[in-house]
Every structure is written in C-alpha cells, then in structure tokens.
Amino acid sequence: FSCNLSDLLCSSLGLLYQEYRDKSTREEIETRRLQDSQTDPEETSPSEETPSEAEPTSTIENKAPPQINLLRNSNSRFNLWQDLPEVQSSGVLSILQPDEIKLQEAMFELVTSEASYYKSLNLLVSHFMENERLKKILHQSEAHILFSNVLDVMAVSERFLLDLEQRVEENIVISDVCDIVYQHTVNHFSVYITYVSNQTYQERAYKQLLQDKPAFREVISQLELDPKCKGLSFSSFLILPFQRITRLKLLVQNILKKVEEKSDRESTALDAHKELETVVKACNEGVRKMSRTEQMISIQKKLEFKIKSVPIISHSRWLLKQGELQQMNGPKTSRTLRTKKLFREIYLFLFNDLLVICRQIPGDKYQVFDSAPRGLLRVEELEDQGQSLANVFILRLLENADDREASYMLKASSQSEMKRWMISLAPNRRTKFVSFTSRLVDCPQIQCVHPYVAQQPDELSLELADVLNILDKTDDGWIFGERLHDQERGWFPSSMGEEILNPKIRAQNLKECFRVHKSDDSQRRKLGSRNRQ
C-alpha cells in the first residue's frame, strides 16, 4: 500500500472495539439466517453427507465476489478488504476465486478488529487510567487492582498490530496472518492470562469503589459521558482483553474454515488456533480458580456432619450444582396416610467428584446425613406416575457414606430442574440428542441471538452468534447445549437462540467444527492408543 495502513485503519474504522465486535457478530447472525432460509430444508437429506468426509457445501460457488453487506450503511464505515480503493483499482477481484476473496476478508477482519481493539485499549488508558482526578482519588493499590497489567496488554497489542500491518502492506493480496498470530501467542500473550485472572478482584474492587467513594463514582460517570466513549460504560472497557483473546480464537477458526485443506496455511492456522486455545483455557481457569476457592471455603463453613466428616476443600474440587429437592418419605410410607407428609425437603451439594446430601437447619447451616463419590451415582426417571409424582426421579448411591447402596426418590420443582439435576448427577447418561463428538451426521442446532450470562454453575454463558448442538430440551423453555467452537456444555433459556432448520447448514457447521478440531482429535487418538497399550 502506498499510504500508511495504520492511518487508513484508524480513519476508516472510526469504531471502538465494543461497537466493532457487536456489528461483526450481528452480521454473522444475519448471514447465517440468510443461509438458513436460502435452501429448502427438504432439498437436502442429512444422510447425504458425513461431516468428516464430505466436500464443503458452500451456497455461493463461482459467482461474483461475495458482498456480505447486511449491516452496512453509508455511515457505518465498516470496511471490507474488497472495499479498499487499492484493492478495487488493482483488478485482483476479477482474478481471484470467490473462496480466496472470502479468505482475504477473514484475514483482513483479524487485522481491522485488532486496530479497533487497540483504539479502545488506548482510550481505557489515556481517558480513564491516566485521568488526573481519578489518580488523586485512587490509592496505588486500588488503581493496580482496577487496571492490573493493562499497559502490558496494550504494548502487546501494539506490537501485534504493527506486525499485522506490515504483512498487509507487503502485498495487496494478504499471504497469511496466522503465522504472526502463532508467534505472538507463544511469545507475548501470557499477559492476557495475568489480566484475566485478576478479573474477580477487579469486579469486586470496582463495585466497592462505587459504593464507598462518591468522588470516584462522580468522576467515572463524567468520563463515561465524554463523546469519545460513545455511550459505552467504563466496565465495558475493563473487560476488553478477555473478550479479545476469546474473539481472536474465533477469528482464527474462521480463517481455518476457509484455507485450502492440507495446505501450509491450514497447518499454520491449526498451530495458531491450538496455542490460542491454550491461552483461553488458562484465562478461564485463572478466573474460576479464585472464585471456586472462595466458594468452597464458604460451603465448608455451612456444613455440619451427622455422619463421618468429609474434608470439602480440595484444589481439584469445585461446585457443579446446589439446591433443594423434595425427598419422598421412606418406602414403607403409605401414600394414603394423611398424617405424614409425602415429601420432605433435602438439600444437595454436588461437586465434580462428590455428592453431599443434607437437611437445612437453623442459622443458614446444613446437616450432612449422606454422601457418595460422583462416579458412583445413577439416576432413573419416573414417567407417567400422576401429578403428585411429576418431575420425580430415583437417585441411587452405589456406595454411600456407610459403604452400602442407598436409593432416594426425589421430586424437582419443574421438568427443567429435574433434567438439570439428572444430567449433573450422572453426566454420562445418554441425552435426548447425541453430542457432536459422536460424529453424528445431523443434530438439532441453535445460534445465539441474545447474549446470556450463566446464573448457576450448570448453565452456559452465551455470546452473540455462538452455534450450539442441542443435546436436550425441556417443555418449560430450557436447552442443554454443546457449543461447537469449544465443546463447553451447559443449560440456557431457549429464548436466547434461534434453531437452525436447514440440514445442509447444520452439516456444514459440523464439518467446519471437525476440521478446526482435527489436530485435537489426532492427539486424542494417539493418547487412546497409548492408553490401550
């Protein structure tokens, strides 16, 4: 490029990362909606192709260059690679194949989104962190918790962006960006783990400062009103690094879906994706570790053991689900006796490796009367038993606290609560639909159109445009899903998404997913054969 690309990016974008990301994900949703409605679902039988073997099912073949302009208008200034004056005047659009143009767009989006992200980080530092009034209000320790190592994160983003810009300036047709992503992830992106692991402290410190320091609250409100912030909150700037590292992984996935199979670019994209996945997992673990430790300490304080005491706190233990269920009184209880309650309340704490069964006692305490390793739990649904036994299931402890088998007949408050307990208690129990990891040719799918923040440990937080396989659903509006891009599972309200009805699109989503994770699969196969030996 003859002009300076960074000037071009800054002037053409004009968007803070929060706006850029929102536009990008909404565009993704609209594109998928359009694809979903293009082909008559009856046209393609899901059995026509297996995702692991079939050819790509692109709906746009050998047509004019794809123009995905669903959300663009004259004011958005949201540039595509093919919109750049240099690209249009060069004549490359008439030479390149449509698939290569899509790949160029995917690589260019990674670059432009990094420029937008850097712009937002810069605003967080210059407008908030370095504000003189704010500096006077905050103690050094408070400022450190609030802003953590954001200067390191910004320096890493700047270096990354410079290398990306240099690559784009080398040739109007971008050769690759994933090799740069790989190098920076391996050598520099550990700063993200430090920043994100501090998130729990950061959120708590921010709430505390808003509550305890009216002067802080006032300055933040004034700074947020500045036109530079475009109506975005201070907290939306603080969460940027976590959002970016997650999004970067998805942008590399998007490139990976478009590169030629068995090519050098595919190999580089797989390497970059694998390294990013390692960083994202470390970020997630950093956040979880701190909140889990605090939660376990809090639970331990509430438990009183009627049986032999079990040590609750362990570095490898965390809470999966807790809550009240109704236990049906002993098997000899006649259901016609009105003198006895048919059900009485019990309270369950389910950890990743242990179940603790209690009764609530005064003083917000719980008396433990039974327990069992999670691997020794079995569940069974009671069907068509009449209204009084609706949402009832049997929980069997193959070996309880007394080293014997025990059974409990338990009633949940709703169908979704019953299913949620059953799946949490016995995770290997077959769900209504099979997981994508089983290589099923077709499976119900849903795309997220409203973000959702998990309220319980067994729920899944959703981002706009996430695509999930539906593993189970309830009549009262809940779905148990497995997200395709990271295989995370959990429950969420069905109102958060729209089902993907076109079997061809579902098969394409699965095929792309297998391709993204094929390096993981080969690793799993190696481990499997090693274990068998």
mmCIF file of C-alpha atoms in Angstrom, residues 271-421:
data_model
loop_
_atom_site.group_PDB
_atom_site.id
_atom_site.type_symbol
_atom_site.label_atom_id
_atom_site.label_comp_id
_atom_site.label_asym_id
_atom_site.label_seq_id
_atom_site.Cartn_x
_atom_site.Cartn_y
_atom_site.Cartn_z
ATOM 1 C CA ASP A 271 -0.959 -24.243 15.118
ATOM 2 C CA ALA A 272 -2.161 -20.704 15.887
ATOM 3 C CA HIS A 273 -5.582 -21.987 16.968
ATOM 4 C CA LYS A 274 -4.062 -24.603 19.270
ATOM 5 C CA GLU A 275 -1.864 -22.005 21.015
ATOM 6 C CA LEU A 276 -4.762 -19.540 21.368
ATOM 7 C CA GLU A 277 -6.939 -22.295 22.812
ATOM 8 C CA THR A 278 -4.252 -22.959 25.447
ATOM 9 C CA VAL A 279 -4.212 -19.252 26.423
ATOM 10 C CA VAL A 280 -8.032 -19.008 26.531
ATOM 11 C CA LYS A 281 -8.243 -22.126 28.729
ATOM 12 C CA ALA A 282 -5.596 -20.708 31.069
ATOM 13 C CA CYS A 283 -7.583 -17.436 31.258
ATOM 14 C CA ASN A 284 -10.784 -19.324 32.112
ATOM 15 C CA GLU A 285 -9.001 -21.425 34.715
ATOM 16 C CA GLY A 286 -7.457 -18.301 36.265
ATOM 17 C CA VAL A 287 -10.882 -16.730 36.743
ATOM 18 C CA ARG A 288 -12.512 -19.930 38.003
ATOM 19 C CA LYS A 289 -9.749 -20.873 40.421
ATOM 20 C CA MET A 290 -10.156 -17.825 42.594
ATOM 21 C CA SER A 291 -13.957 -17.809 42.749
ATOM 22 C CA ARG A 292 -14.050 -21.592 43.297
ATOM 23 C CA THR A 293 -11.662 -21.468 46.257
ATOM 24 C CA GLU A 294 -13.757 -18.777 47.964
ATOM 25 C CA GLN A 295 -16.961 -20.703 47.266
ATOM 26 C CA MET A 296 -15.569 -23.942 48.749
ATOM 27 C CA ILE A 297 -14.474 -22.154 51.938
ATOM 28 C CA SER A 298 -17.949 -20.636 52.275
ATOM 29 C CA ILE A 299 -19.679 -24.038 51.819
ATOM 30 C CA GLN A 300 -17.346 -25.786 54.279
ATOM 31 C CA LYS A 301 -18.352 -23.282 56.984
ATOM 32 C CA LYS A 302 -22.054 -24.087 56.480
ATOM 33 C CA LEU A 303 -21.810 -27.881 56.757
ATOM 34 C CA GLU A 304 -22.261 -29.927 59.939
ATOM 35 C CA PHE A 305 -21.728 -33.664 59.658
ATOM 36 C CA LYS A 306 -24.164 -36.146 61.201
ATOM 37 C CA ILE A 307 -22.064 -38.888 59.560
ATOM 38 C CA LYS A 308 -18.284 -39.281 59.376
ATOM 39 C CA SER A 309 -16.863 -35.920 58.313
ATOM 40 C CA VAL A 310 -15.626 -35.494 54.727
ATOM 41 C CA PRO A 311 -12.997 -32.791 54.011
ATOM 42 C CA ILE A 312 -14.688 -30.491 51.494
ATOM 43 C CA ILE A 313 -11.886 -28.131 50.463
ATOM 44 C CA SER A 314 -9.544 -29.520 47.821
ATOM 45 C CA HIS A 315 -7.643 -27.825 44.971
ATOM 46 C CA SER A 316 -9.166 -30.259 42.482
ATOM 47 C CA ARG A 317 -12.782 -29.893 43.690
ATOM 48 C CA TRP A 318 -15.431 -27.386 42.684
ATOM 49 C CA LEU A 319 -19.203 -26.974 42.922
ATOM 50 C CA LEU A 320 -21.327 -28.109 39.958
ATOM 51 C CA LYS A 321 -24.816 -27.601 41.376
ATOM 52 C CA GLN A 322 -26.615 -26.986 44.644
ATOM 53 C CA GLY A 323 -30.241 -26.703 45.611
ATOM 54 C CA GLU A 324 -33.323 -28.027 47.316
ATOM 55 C CA LEU A 325 -35.270 -31.119 46.266
ATOM 56 C CA GLN A 326 -38.193 -32.931 47.862
ATOM 57 C CA GLN A 327 -37.432 -36.423 49.166
ATOM 58 C CA MET A 328 -40.263 -38.931 49.269
ATOM 59 C CA ASN A 329 -40.550 -40.399 52.757
ATOM 60 C CA GLY A 330 -39.387 -43.998 53.313
ATOM 61 C CA PRO A 331 -40.551 -46.798 51.001
ATOM 62 C CA LYS A 332 -42.930 -48.184 53.658
ATOM 63 C CA THR A 333 -44.838 -44.919 53.927
ATOM 64 C CA SER A 334 -48.361 -45.393 52.685
ATOM 65 C CA ARG A 335 -49.308 -42.689 50.194
ATOM 66 C CA THR A 336 -52.823 -42.664 51.624
ATOM 67 C CA LEU A 337 -51.712 -41.704 55.134
ATOM 68 C CA ARG A 338 -52.631 -38.066 55.614
ATOM 69 C CA THR A 339 -50.812 -37.848 58.920
ATOM 70 C CA LYS A 340 -47.445 -37.874 57.183
ATOM 71 C CA LYS A 341 -46.092 -35.527 54.555
ATOM 72 C CA LEU A 342 -45.434 -37.393 51.343
ATOM 73 C CA PHE A 343 -42.268 -35.361 50.693
ATOM 74 C CA ARG A 344 -39.769 -33.552 52.881
ATOM 75 C CA GLU A 345 -37.059 -31.064 51.891
ATOM 76 C CA ILE A 346 -33.451 -32.095 51.431
ATOM 77 C CA TYR A 347 -30.547 -30.040 50.126
ATOM 78 C CA LEU A 348 -27.852 -31.280 47.739
ATOM 79 C CA PHE A 349 -24.324 -30.008 47.151
ATOM 80 C CA LEU A 350 -22.916 -31.648 44.027
ATOM 81 C CA PHE A 351 -19.192 -31.252 43.391
ATOM 82 C CA ASN A 352 -17.224 -32.527 40.383
ATOM 83 C CA ASP A 353 -16.205 -35.638 42.374
ATOM 84 C CA LEU A 354 -18.600 -35.821 45.357
ATOM 85 C CA LEU A 355 -22.280 -35.568 46.323
ATOM 86 C CA VAL A 356 -23.253 -34.368 49.800
ATOM 87 C CA ILE A 357 -26.899 -34.798 50.930
ATOM 88 C CA CYS A 358 -28.133 -32.549 53.762
ATOM 89 C CA ARG A 359 -31.090 -31.102 55.606
ATOM 90 C CA GLN A 360 -31.219 -27.377 56.187
ATOM 91 C CA ILE A 361 -31.054 -26.444 59.886
ATOM 92 C CA PRO A 362 -31.409 -23.041 61.607
ATOM 93 C CA GLY A 363 -28.654 -20.452 61.169
ATOM 94 C CA ASP A 364 -28.117 -20.962 57.411
ATOM 95 C CA LYS A 365 -26.429 -24.302 58.152
ATOM 96 C CA TYR A 366 -26.779 -27.733 56.575
ATOM 97 C CA GLN A 367 -26.604 -31.068 58.388
ATOM 98 C CA VAL A 368 -24.978 -33.744 56.205
ATOM 99 C CA PHE A 369 -26.603 -37.190 56.535
ATOM 100 C CA ASP A 370 -25.225 -38.979 53.456
ATOM 101 C CA SER A 371 -22.574 -38.674 50.730
ATOM 102 C CA ALA A 372 -21.125 -40.595 47.783
ATOM 103 C CA PRO A 373 -18.429 -40.227 45.119
ATOM 104 C CA ARG A 374 -19.953 -38.712 41.973
ATOM 105 C CA GLY A 375 -18.751 -41.660 39.875
ATOM 106 C CA LEU A 376 -20.965 -43.984 41.948
ATOM 107 C CA LEU A 377 -24.270 -42.184 41.261
ATOM 108 C CA ARG A 378 -27.042 -43.458 38.996
ATOM 109 C CA VAL A 379 -30.331 -41.775 38.091
ATOM 110 C CA GLU A 380 -33.607 -43.022 36.675
ATOM 111 C CA GLU A 381 -36.658 -41.016 35.632
ATOM 112 C CA LEU A 382 -40.158 -41.961 36.816
ATOM 113 C CA GLU A 383 -42.627 -41.462 33.977
ATOM 114 C CA ASP A 384 -46.432 -41.265 33.859
ATOM 115 C CA GLN A 385 -46.859 -41.512 37.617
ATOM 116 C CA GLY A 386 -49.610 -38.920 38.007
ATOM 117 C CA GLN A 387 -49.481 -35.318 39.127
ATOM 118 C CA SER A 388 -48.179 -35.955 42.654
ATOM 119 C CA LEU A 389 -45.154 -37.782 41.205
ATOM 120 C CA ALA A 390 -44.497 -35.401 38.295
ATOM 121 C CA ASN A 391 -40.814 -34.453 37.923
ATOM 122 C CA VAL A 392 -39.757 -37.299 40.205
ATOM 123 C CA PHE A 393 -36.582 -39.329 39.679
ATOM 124 C CA ILE A 394 -34.675 -42.038 41.542
ATOM 125 C CA LEU A 395 -31.138 -41.298 42.710
ATOM 126 C CA ARG A 396 -29.074 -44.387 43.538
ATOM 127 C CA LEU A 397 -25.834 -44.210 45.506
ATOM 128 C CA LEU A 398 -23.937 -47.401 44.654
ATOM 129 C CA GLU A 399 -21.782 -46.851 47.727
ATOM 130 C CA ASN A 400 -22.823 -44.253 50.289
ATOM 131 C CA ALA A 401 -21.217 -42.941 53.491
ATOM 132 C CA ASP A 402 -21.981 -46.273 55.217
ATOM 133 C CA ASP A 403 -20.399 -48.263 52.349
ATOM 134 C CA ARG A 404 -23.733 -49.617 51.210
ATOM 135 C CA GLU A 405 -26.180 -48.938 48.374
ATOM 136 C CA ALA A 406 -28.895 -46.355 49.023
ATOM 137 C CA SER A 407 -31.807 -45.008 46.965
ATOM 138 C CA TYR A 408 -33.650 -41.702 47.151
ATOM 139 C CA MET A 409 -36.877 -40.808 45.401
ATOM 140 C CA LEU A 410 -36.573 -37.083 44.645
ATOM 141 C CA LYS A 411 -39.028 -34.534 43.297
ATOM 142 C CA ALA A 412 -37.912 -31.355 41.483
ATOM 143 C CA SER A 413 -39.886 -28.124 41.171
ATOM 144 C CA SER A 414 -40.098 -28.334 37.350
ATOM 145 C CA GLN A 415 -39.232 -30.550 34.414
ATOM 146 C CA SER A 416 -36.148 -28.472 33.563
ATOM 147 C CA GLU A 417 -34.904 -28.623 37.174
ATOM 148 C CA MET A 418 -35.343 -32.414 37.194
ATOM 149 C CA LYS A 419 -33.418 -32.832 33.919
ATOM 150 C CA ARG A 420 -30.699 -30.454 35.069
ATOM 151 C CA TRP A 421 -30.190 -32.470 38.241
#
